[in-house]
């Protein structure tokens, strides 16, 4: 097991307190990995700061080559990385390999190309006798913090765009799921210049806080909870820093009476319970037209009742465990508090035995102001609520703080266009949900974040627009 961190070109063991890494399917310890010390976190920041002097001046072609080399070296070890991911995060095998690794690798490949598309506005004379040019330059060293739900994919999203833009990165995976990222760090150490990529391990409240508050950090990039996003905003406000946030979601799935109900139910089965529902874009709250409500409930219950829950490599496992006992308790708490005010038609219980399993759960007749309708549960639970007409569906979907993912299900093209233009979400799928590609932004509105990951637009978060004027 690779347990060392990458600090300024060297692989080093953490000097801090040990953190137990647990297999969520058994609750047993996999290994323990020492946290970074404050001095080690500082050395990573110093390394990134120093590396910026040269890396910030590299050509797009050189950065493209680095990203290609990272993609290649990760691809050569893709099975090992997927094994670690599956073990550490409880992901069903081979889903860990076949569903997550392709997008993880493709993110680096995409940004290898995107790095070479960066251009600024051509020169012009706006004041007599002066020529103006617009430059887009890297903002500087980035502190990047990733969550536990898709550890390596989120690490890829956090690393590839800033590297393409010319920014060194110090990355911290979640302390719950460090294994795949630490292995990737070892591989990246073989191809990245000293200090350009640093990987730390440790608790968010200690090492993460230090990273985002370090004076040498010039941009903060977080994928995680809204509380962590607020911590980043607070840190950035003290020093005035760029902040890039991808936070929580509560995706509405708006089903009109002309929708393909079988497609909706299959998408719920494969999308809402993928990764045990621990997904920021999880299609988690269905808003269904009165006319087809009962049909949609029946179809969803039929599909979800077929999901096989089990350990990573158990035959036929479709859904694994929740990441930790604490997260499972949080999910159970949401469902238990909801029982009196809605109907639990499927699931609703912890599964006896080792590990942190919870039944795939469907709640129906959920009110639009219920806690389970308004708050992110982040587990294998979907709610199904009603709406009367298009206007009500839109109003209910747009209420509340979240603005990440949404989907609209209808065969009426005009209605899908109207809804898409008015939904206040970073992304809206029509007649599908959850399909992602690096060319397109993973965007956020409202409290779900600022900016986006993936796509050429992600480069904006890591570049500063500058004006150069030459008098002649
Ligand atoms: P979390 O906020 O608890 O932890 C995320 C990371 O932040 C971890 O590495 C953690 O150590 C670190 N952290 C925690 N407190 C910190 C602090 N004060 N300063 C610096 N770092 C700190 O989130 P989580 O529980 O790991 O992940 C689940 C959350 O992430 C959900 O809300 C989910 O919706 C969100 N998420 C969003 C996206 C997206 O693209 N929008 C993708 C995946 C997950």
Coordinates of C-alpha atoms and ligand atoms in Angstrom, one line a residue:
X1 CA 0.0 0.0 0.0
X2 CA 1.4 3.4 -1.0
X3 CA 1.1 5.6 2.1
X4 CA 3.6 8.4 1.3
X5 CA 2.7 11.9 0.4
X6 CA 4.3 14.0 -2.5
X7 CA 6.0 17.1 -1.2
X8 CA 8.2 19.2 -3.4
X9 CA 9.3 16.3 -5.6
X10 CA 9.9 13.8 -2.7
X11 CA 7.7 10.9 -1.5
X12 CA 7.6 11.2 2.3
X13 CA 5.7 9.6 5.1
X14 CA 3.5 11.9 7.1
X15 CA 5.0 12.9 10.5
X16 CA 1.6 13.6 12.1
X17 CA -1.0 11.5 13.9
X18 CA -2.1 8.2 12.2
X19 CA -5.5 8.2 10.5
X20 CA -7.2 4.8 10.1
X21 CA -8.4 4.0 6.6
X22 CA -11.4 1.8 6.8
X23 CA -13.1 -0.6 4.3
X24 CA -16.7 0.6 4.5
X25 CA -18.0 -2.8 3.4
X26 CA -16.6 -4.5 6.6
X27 CA -15.8 -1.6 9.0
X28 CA -12.3 -3.1 9.3
X29 CA -9.1 -1.2 9.1
X30 CA -7.2 -1.4 5.8
X31 CA -4.2 0.5 7.0
X32 CA -3.3 3.6 8.9
X33 CA -1.6 6.6 7.3
X34 CA 0.1 9.4 9.1
X35 CA -1.3 12.8 8.6
X36 CA 1.1 15.6 7.3
X37 CA 2.5 17.8 10.0
X38 CA 2.1 21.6 9.8
X39 CA 5.8 21.8 8.7
X40 CA 5.1 19.3 5.9
X41 CA 2.1 21.3 4.7
X42 CA 4.2 24.4 4.7
X43 CA 6.9 22.7 2.7
X44 CA 4.3 21.7 0.1
X45 CA 3.2 25.3 -0.2
X46 CA 6.8 26.5 -0.4
X47 CA 7.5 23.9 -3.1
X48 CA 4.5 25.0 -5.2
X49 CA 5.4 28.7 -4.7
X50 CA 8.9 28.0 -6.0
X51 CA 7.8 25.8 -8.8
X52 CA 5.5 28.6 -10.1
X53 CA 8.5 30.6 -11.1
X54 CA 9.3 28.2 -13.9
X55 CA 6.0 26.3 -14.4
X56 CA 4.1 29.5 -14.8
X57 CA 6.3 30.3 -17.7
X58 CA 6.0 27.0 -19.5
X59 CA 4.5 26.9 -23.0
X60 CA 1.0 25.4 -23.5
X61 CA 2.8 22.6 -25.4
X62 CA 4.9 21.7 -22.4
X63 CA 1.9 21.7 -20.1
X64 CA 0.1 19.6 -22.6
X65 CA 2.9 17.1 -22.6
X66 CA 2.8 16.9 -18.8
X67 CA -0.9 16.2 -18.8
X68 CA -0.5 13.6 -21.4
X69 CA 2.2 11.9 -19.4
X70 CA 0.1 11.9 -16.3
X71 CA -2.8 10.4 -18.2
X72 CA -0.5 7.7 -19.6
X73 CA 1.1 6.8 -16.3
X74 CA -2.3 6.6 -14.6
X75 CA -3.7 4.5 -17.4
X76 CA -0.8 2.0 -17.1
X77 CA -1.9 1.5 -13.5
X78 CA -5.6 1.8 -14.0
X79 CA -6.6 -1.6 -12.5
X80 CA -4.5 -1.0 -9.4
X81 CA -6.0 2.5 -9.0
X82 CA -9.5 1.1 -9.4
X83 CA -8.8 -1.7 -6.9
X84 CA -7.8 0.9 -4.3
X85 CA -10.8 3.1 -5.0
X86 CA -13.2 0.2 -4.7
X87 CA -11.6 -1.0 -1.5
X88 CA -11.4 2.4 0.1
X89 CA -14.7 3.9 -0.9
X90 CA -16.8 0.6 -1.1
X91 CA -17.4 0.9 -4.8
X92 CA -18.8 -2.1 -6.6
X93 CA -16.2 -3.9 -8.8
X94 CA -16.0 -3.5 -11.8
X95 CA -18.0 -0.2 -11.7
X96 CA -15.0 1.4 -10.1
X97 CA -12.9 0.3 -13.1
X98 CA -15.4 0.7 -15.9
X99 CA -17.6 3.7 -14.9
X100 CA -15.2 6.0 -13.1
X101 CA -11.7 5.5 -14.4
X102 CA -12.5 6.4 -18.1
X103 CA -13.7 9.9 -17.1
X104 CA -10.8 10.3 -14.7
X105 CA -8.2 9.5 -17.4
X106 CA -10.1 11.5 -20.0
X107 CA -10.1 14.6 -17.9
X108 CA -6.3 14.7 -18.1
X109 CA -6.4 13.9 -21.8
X110 CA -9.0 16.6 -22.4
X111 CA -7.0 19.3 -20.6
X112 CA -3.8 18.2 -22.5
X113 CA -5.6 19.5 -25.5
X114 CA -7.4 22.4 -23.8
X115 CA -4.1 23.8 -22.6
X116 CA -3.2 24.5 -26.2
X117 CA -6.4 26.3 -27.0
X118 CA -5.8 29.2 -24.5
X119 CA -5.7 32.5 -26.3
X120 CA -6.4 36.1 -25.5
X121 CA -7.8 39.0 -27.4
X122 CA -5.7 40.3 -30.3
X123 CA -4.0 43.6 -30.0
X124 CA -5.7 46.9 -30.9
X125 CA -5.4 50.7 -30.5
X126 CA -8.0 52.1 -28.1
X127 CA -6.0 55.2 -27.1
X128 CA -4.2 57.1 -29.8
X129 CA -0.5 56.1 -29.8
X130 CA -1.0 53.1 -27.6
X131 CA -1.4 49.4 -28.4
X132 CA -3.4 47.3 -25.9
X133 CA -3.1 43.5 -25.5
X134 CA -5.1 41.2 -23.3
X135 CA -3.2 38.4 -21.7
X136 CA -4.5 35.4 -19.7
X137 CA -1.9 34.3 -17.2
X138 CA -1.9 31.6 -14.5
X139 CA -3.2 32.9 -11.1
X140 CA -0.5 31.2 -9.1
X141 CA -0.2 28.2 -6.7
X142 CA -3.5 26.5 -6.0
X143 CA -4.7 24.7 -2.9
X144 CA -7.1 22.0 -4.0
X145 CA -9.3 20.0 -1.7
X146 CA -11.3 16.9 -2.8
X147 CA -14.1 14.9 -1.2
X148 CA -14.5 11.2 -0.5
X149 CA -17.3 10.2 -3.0
X150 CA -15.2 10.0 -6.2
X151 CA -11.7 10.4 -4.7
X152 CA -9.5 10.0 -7.9
X153 CA -12.0 11.5 -10.3
X154 CA -12.3 14.6 -8.1
X155 CA -8.5 14.7 -7.8
X156 CA -8.3 14.7 -11.6
X157 CA -10.8 17.5 -11.8
X158 CA -8.8 19.5 -9.2
X159 CA -5.4 18.9 -10.8
X160 CA -5.9 18.9 -14.6
X161 CA -7.4 22.4 -15.2
X162 CA -4.9 24.4 -13.0
X163 CA -2.0 22.4 -14.5
X164 CA -3.2 23.2 -18.0
X165 CA -3.4 26.9 -17.0
X166 CA 0.2 26.9 -15.6
X167 CA -0.6 26.7 -11.9
X168 CA 1.2 24.3 -9.5
X169 CA -1.2 22.5 -7.2
X170 CA -1.1 21.2 -3.7
X171 CA -3.9 18.7 -3.4
X172 CA -5.5 17.1 -0.4
X173 CA -7.8 14.1 -0.8
X174 CA -10.4 13.4 1.9
X175 CA -8.8 11.8 5.0
X176 CA -11.4 9.0 4.6
X177 CA -10.3 8.0 1.1
X178 CA -6.6 8.8 0.5
X179 CA -5.5 5.5 -1.1
X180 CA -6.0 6.1 -4.8
X181 CA -4.8 9.7 -4.7
X182 CA -1.6 8.7 -2.8
X183 CA -0.9 6.0 -5.4
X184 CA -1.5 8.5 -8.2
X185 CA 0.9 10.9 -6.4
X186 CA 3.6 8.3 -6.6
X187 CA 3.0 7.9 -10.3
X188 CA 2.8 11.6 -11.0
X189 CA 6.1 12.1 -9.1
X190 CA 7.8 10.3 -11.9
X191 CA 6.6 12.6 -14.6
X192 CA 5.9 16.1 -13.0
X193 CA 8.6 18.6 -12.3
X194 CA 9.5 19.2 -8.6
X195 CA 6.9 21.1 -6.7
X196 CA 4.4 21.3 -9.5
X197 CA 2.1 18.7 -8.0
X198 CA 2.1 18.2 -4.2
X199 CA -0.2 15.8 -2.4
X200 CA -0.9 16.0 1.3
X201 CA -2.9 13.7 3.6
X202 CA -4.7 14.9 6.7
X203 CA -7.9 16.2 8.4
X204 CA -9.7 19.1 6.7
X205 CA -9.9 21.2 9.8
X206 CA -6.1 21.1 10.3
X207 CA -4.2 20.4 7.1
X208 CA -7.0 21.7 4.8
X209 CA -7.3 24.9 6.8
X210 CA -3.6 25.4 6.7
X211 CA -3.5 24.9 2.9
X212 CA -6.3 27.4 2.2
X213 CA -4.8 30.0 4.6
X214 CA -1.2 29.8 3.5
X215 CA -0.1 33.2 2.2
X216 CA 1.6 31.4 -0.8
X217 CA -1.7 30.0 -1.9
X218 CA -3.2 32.2 -4.6
X219 CA -6.3 30.3 -5.5
X220 CA -8.5 27.9 -3.5
X221 CA -10.4 25.1 -5.3
X222 CA -12.8 23.0 -3.2
X223 CA -15.1 20.2 -4.0
X224 CA -17.0 19.3 -0.9
X225 CA -19.7 20.3 1.4
X226 CA -21.1 23.8 1.8
X227 CA -19.5 24.1 5.2
X228 CA -16.1 23.6 3.6
X229 CA -17.0 26.0 0.9
X230 CA -17.8 28.6 3.5
X231 CA -14.4 27.9 5.2
X232 CA -12.7 28.6 1.9
X233 CA -14.6 31.8 1.3
X234 CA -13.6 32.9 4.8
X235 CA -10.0 32.1 4.3
X236 CA -10.0 33.8 0.9
X237 CA -11.6 36.9 2.4
X238 CA -8.7 37.4 4.7
X239 CA -6.1 37.5 2.0
X240 CA -8.3 38.2 -1.1
X241 CA -7.8 35.1 -3.1
X242 CA -9.5 33.4 -6.1
X243 CA -12.1 30.8 -4.9
X244 CA -13.5 28.0 -7.0
X245 CA -16.2 26.0 -5.4
X246 CA -18.1 22.8 -6.4
X247 CA -20.4 22.0 -3.4
X248 CA -23.6 20.2 -2.6
X249 CA -26.7 19.5 -4.7
X250 CA -30.3 18.4 -4.5
X251 CA -31.2 17.6 -8.1
X252 CA -34.8 17.8 -9.1
X253 CA -36.0 15.3 -11.6
X254 CA -39.1 16.9 -13.2
X255 CA -41.3 14.3 -14.8
X256 CA -44.1 15.5 -17.1
X257 CA -47.1 13.4 -18.1
X258 CA -45.7 12.7 -21.6
X259 CA -42.4 11.4 -20.3
X260 CA -41.0 7.9 -21.0
X261 CA -41.7 6.5 -17.5
X262 CA -39.6 3.3 -18.0
X263 CA -36.6 5.5 -18.9
X264 CA -37.2 7.6 -15.7
X265 CA -37.4 4.5 -13.5
X266 CA -34.3 3.0 -15.0
X267 CA -32.4 6.2 -14.6
X268 CA -33.4 6.3 -11.0
X269 CA -32.2 2.8 -10.5
X270 CA -28.8 3.3 -12.1
X271 CA -28.3 7.0 -11.3
X272 CA -29.8 7.6 -7.9
X273 CA -28.3 4.6 -6.3
X274 CA -24.9 4.7 -8.1
X275 CA -22.2 5.1 -5.6
X276 CA -24.9 4.4 -2.9
X277 CA -26.4 7.8 -3.7
X278 CA -23.3 9.7 -2.6
X279 CA -23.3 11.9 -5.6
X280 CA -23.6 15.7 -5.8
X281 CA -25.7 15.4 -9.0
X282 CA -27.8 12.4 -7.6
X283 CA -31.3 12.4 -9.2
X284 CA -32.7 12.4 -5.7
X285 CA -36.0 14.4 -5.7
X286 CA -38.6 13.4 -8.3
X287 CA -41.2 16.0 -9.0
X288 CA -43.9 14.2 -10.9
X289 CA -47.0 15.4 -12.7
X290 CA -50.2 14.4 -10.9
X291 CA -51.5 12.5 -13.9
X292 CA -48.7 10.0 -13.9
X293 CA -47.7 10.1 -10.3
X294 CA -48.9 6.5 -9.4
X295 CA -47.4 5.0 -12.5
X296 CA -44.0 6.6 -11.9
X297 CA -44.0 5.4 -8.2
X298 CA -44.8 1.9 -9.3
X299 CA -42.1 1.9 -12.0
X300 CA -39.5 3.3 -9.7
X301 CA -40.3 0.9 -6.9
X302 CA -40.2 -2.0 -9.3
X303 CA -36.7 -1.0 -10.6
X304 CA -35.2 0.0 -7.2
X305 CA -36.4 -3.2 -5.5
X306 CA -34.2 -5.2 -7.8
X307 CA -31.0 -3.5 -6.7
X308 CA -28.6 -6.0 -5.2
X309 CA -26.6 -4.5 -2.3
X310 CA -23.3 -6.0 -1.3
X311 CA -19.6 -5.9 -0.8
X312 CA -17.4 -4.6 -3.6
X313 CA -16.7 -8.0 -5.2
X314 CA -19.7 -10.0 -4.2
X315 CA -21.5 -11.5 -7.2
X316 CA -23.9 -9.1 -8.8
X317 CA -23.4 -6.2 -6.4
X318 CA -25.0 -3.1 -7.9
X319 CA -24.8 -0.9 -4.8
X320 CA -22.1 -0.9 -2.1
X321 CA -22.0 0.5 1.4
X322 CA -22.1 4.1 2.6
X323 CA -18.7 5.6 3.3
X324 CA -18.8 5.6 7.1
X325 CA -20.9 4.9 10.2
X326 CA -21.3 8.6 10.7
X327 CA -22.6 9.2 7.2
X328 CA -25.0 6.1 7.5
X329 CA -26.3 7.5 10.8
X330 CA -26.9 10.9 9.1
X331 CA -28.8 9.2 6.2
X332 CA -30.9 7.1 8.7
X333 CA -31.7 10.2 10.7
X334 CA -33.2 12.0 7.7
X335 CA -35.4 9.0 6.9
X336 CA -36.4 8.4 10.5
X337 CA -37.4 12.1 10.9
X338 CA -39.5 11.9 7.7
X339 CA -41.5 8.8 8.6
X340 CA -44.5 10.6 10.1
X341 CA -45.0 12.9 7.2
X342 CA -44.6 10.7 4.1
X343 CA -44.7 7.0 3.1
X344 CA -41.6 4.8 3.1
X345 CA -42.5 2.4 0.3
X346 CA -39.1 0.8 0.0
X347 CA -36.2 0.4 2.3
X348 CA -35.7 2.8 5.2
X349 CA -33.4 0.6 7.3
X350 CA -29.8 -0.1 8.0
X351 CA -28.7 -3.5 6.9
X352 CA -27.5 -5.8 9.8
X353 CA -24.0 -7.2 9.7
X354 CA -20.6 -5.7 9.2
X355 CA -20.0 -2.6 7.2
X356 CA -22.1 0.5 6.7
X357 CA -24.9 -0.7 4.4
X358 CA -28.3 1.0 4.1
X359 CA -31.3 -0.2 2.0
X360 CA -32.1 1.5 -1.2
X361 CA -35.0 3.7 -0.1
X362 CA -38.0 5.4 -1.7
X363 CA -40.1 7.9 0.1
X364 CA -43.4 9.0 -1.5
X365 CA -46.0 11.8 -0.9
X366 CA -43.2 14.0 0.2
X367 CA -44.2 17.7 0.8
X368 CA -42.3 20.5 -0.9
X369 CA -41.1 21.9 2.4
X370 CA -40.1 18.6 4.0
X371 CA -36.6 18.3 5.3
X372 CA -35.9 15.3 3.0
X373 CA -37.1 17.4 0.0
X374 CA -35.0 20.5 0.8
X375 CA -31.7 19.1 2.3
X376 CA -28.9 17.1 0.7
X377 CA -29.1 13.5 2.2
X378 CA -26.1 12.1 0.3
X379 CA -27.2 8.5 0.5
X380 CA -29.4 5.9 -1.2
X381 CA -32.7 7.7 -0.7
X382 CA -35.0 9.3 -3.3
X383 CA -38.2 11.2 -2.6
X384 CA -41.2 11.4 -5.0
X385 CA -43.4 14.5 -4.8
X386 CA -46.2 15.8 -7.0
X387 CA -46.8 18.9 -9.0
X388 CA -49.9 20.3 -10.8
X389 CA -48.6 22.3 -13.8
X390 CA -45.4 23.5 -15.4
X391 CA -45.3 26.8 -13.5
X392 CA -45.6 25.0 -10.1
X393 CA -42.9 22.5 -11.1
X394 CA -40.5 25.3 -12.0
X395 CA -41.3 27.3 -8.8
X396 CA -40.8 24.3 -6.5
X397 CA -37.6 23.2 -8.3
X398 CA -36.0 26.7 -8.2
X399 CA -36.8 27.2 -4.5
X400 CA -34.1 26.5 -2.0
X401 CA -30.4 27.1 -1.9
X402 CA -29.0 24.5 -4.2
X403 CA -28.3 25.0 -7.9
X404 CA -26.1 22.1 -9.2
X405 CA -27.9 19.4 -11.3
X406 CA -31.4 19.1 -12.6
X407 CA -33.3 17.1 -15.2
X408 CA -36.5 17.5 -17.2
X409 CA -38.4 14.5 -18.6
X410 CA -40.9 15.3 -21.5
X411 CA -41.4 14.6 -25.1
X412 CA -42.5 18.2 -25.7
X413 CA -39.4 20.0 -27.1
X414 CA -40.8 23.4 -26.5
X415 CA -41.5 22.6 -22.9
X416 CA -38.0 21.2 -22.4
X417 CA -36.5 24.4 -23.8
X418 CA -38.7 26.6 -21.6
X419 CA -37.9 24.6 -18.5
X420 CA -34.1 24.5 -19.3
X421 CA -34.0 28.2 -19.8
X422 CA -35.7 29.0 -16.5
X423 CA -34.2 26.3 -14.2
X424 CA -31.5 27.9 -12.0
X425 CA -29.1 25.0 -12.0
X426 CA -25.5 24.7 -13.3
X427 CA -26.7 21.9 -15.6
X428 CA -30.0 20.6 -16.9
X429 CA -30.4 17.3 -18.7
X430 CA -33.4 16.6 -20.8
X431 CA -34.6 13.0 -20.9
X432 CA -31.5 11.7 -19.2
X433 CA -29.5 12.5 -16.0
X434 CA -25.9 12.2 -14.9
X435 CA -24.1 11.9 -18.2
X436 CA -20.8 13.8 -18.1
X437 CA -18.0 14.6 -20.5
X438 CA -14.9 16.7 -20.0
X439 CA -15.8 19.0 -23.0
X440 CA -18.8 20.2 -21.1
X441 CA -18.8 22.3 -17.8
X442 CA -19.8 20.7 -14.5
X443 CA -21.2 24.0 -13.5
X444 CA -22.8 25.4 -10.3
X445 CA -25.2 28.2 -9.4
X446 CA -26.5 29.6 -6.1
X447 CA -25.1 27.8 -3.0
X448 CA -23.8 24.9 -5.0
X449 CA -20.7 26.8 -6.0
X450 CA -18.9 29.2 -8.2
X451 CA -17.5 28.5 -11.6
X452 CA -17.2 25.0 -13.0
X453 CA -15.0 22.0 -13.3
X454 CA -14.1 20.4 -16.7
X455 CA -14.4 22.1 -20.1
X456 CA -12.4 25.1 -21.3
X457 CA -14.4 27.3 -18.9
X458 CA -12.6 25.7 -16.0
X459 CA -9.4 27.2 -17.2
X460 CA -10.9 30.7 -16.4
X461 CA -10.8 29.8 -12.7
X462 CA -7.0 29.5 -12.9
X463 CA -6.2 32.4 -15.2
X464 CA -6.1 36.1 -14.6
X465 CA -7.1 38.5 -17.3
X466 CA -4.4 41.2 -17.7
X467 CA -4.0 44.3 -19.8
X468 CA -0.6 45.2 -21.3
X469 CA -0.4 48.7 -23.0
X470 CA 2.5 49.8 -25.1
X471 CA 2.9 53.5 -25.9
X472 CA 4.5 54.3 -29.3
Ligands
LIG1 P1 -16.4 17.8 3.2 O1 -16.6 19.2 2.9 O2 -16.7 17.3 4.5 O3 -14.9 17.4 2.8 C1 -14.4 17.7 1.6 C2 -12.9 18.0 1.7 O4 -12.7 19.2 2.5 C3 -12.2 16.9 2.5 O5 -10.9 16.7 1.9 C4 -12.0 17.5 3.9 O6 -10.9 17.0 4.6 C5 -11.8 19.0 3.5 N1 -12.2 19.9 4.6 C6 -13.2 19.8 5.5 N2 -13.2 20.9 6.3 C7 -12.2 21.8 5.8 C8 -11.8 23.1 6.2 N3 -12.3 23.7 7.2 N4 -10.8 23.6 5.5 C9 -10.2 23.0 4.4 N5 -10.6 21.7 4.1 C10 -11.6 21.1 4.7 O7 -17.2 17.0 2.0 P2 -17.4 15.4 1.9 O8 -18.3 14.9 2.9 O9 -16.0 14.8 1.7 O10 -18.1 15.3 0.4 C11 -19.4 15.4 0.3 C12 -19.9 16.7 -0.2 O11 -19.2 17.1 -1.4 C13 -21.3 16.8 -0.5 O12 -22.0 18.0 -0.1 C14 -21.3 16.7 -2.1 O13 -22.5 17.2 -2.7 C15 -20.1 17.5 -2.4 N6 -19.6 17.2 -3.7 C16 -19.8 18.2 -4.7 C17 -19.4 17.9 -6.0 C18 -19.6 18.9 -7.1 O14 -19.0 18.7 -8.2 N7 -20.3 20.0 -6.9 C19 -18.8 16.7 -6.3 C20 -18.6 15.7 -5.3 C21 -19.0 16.0 -4.0

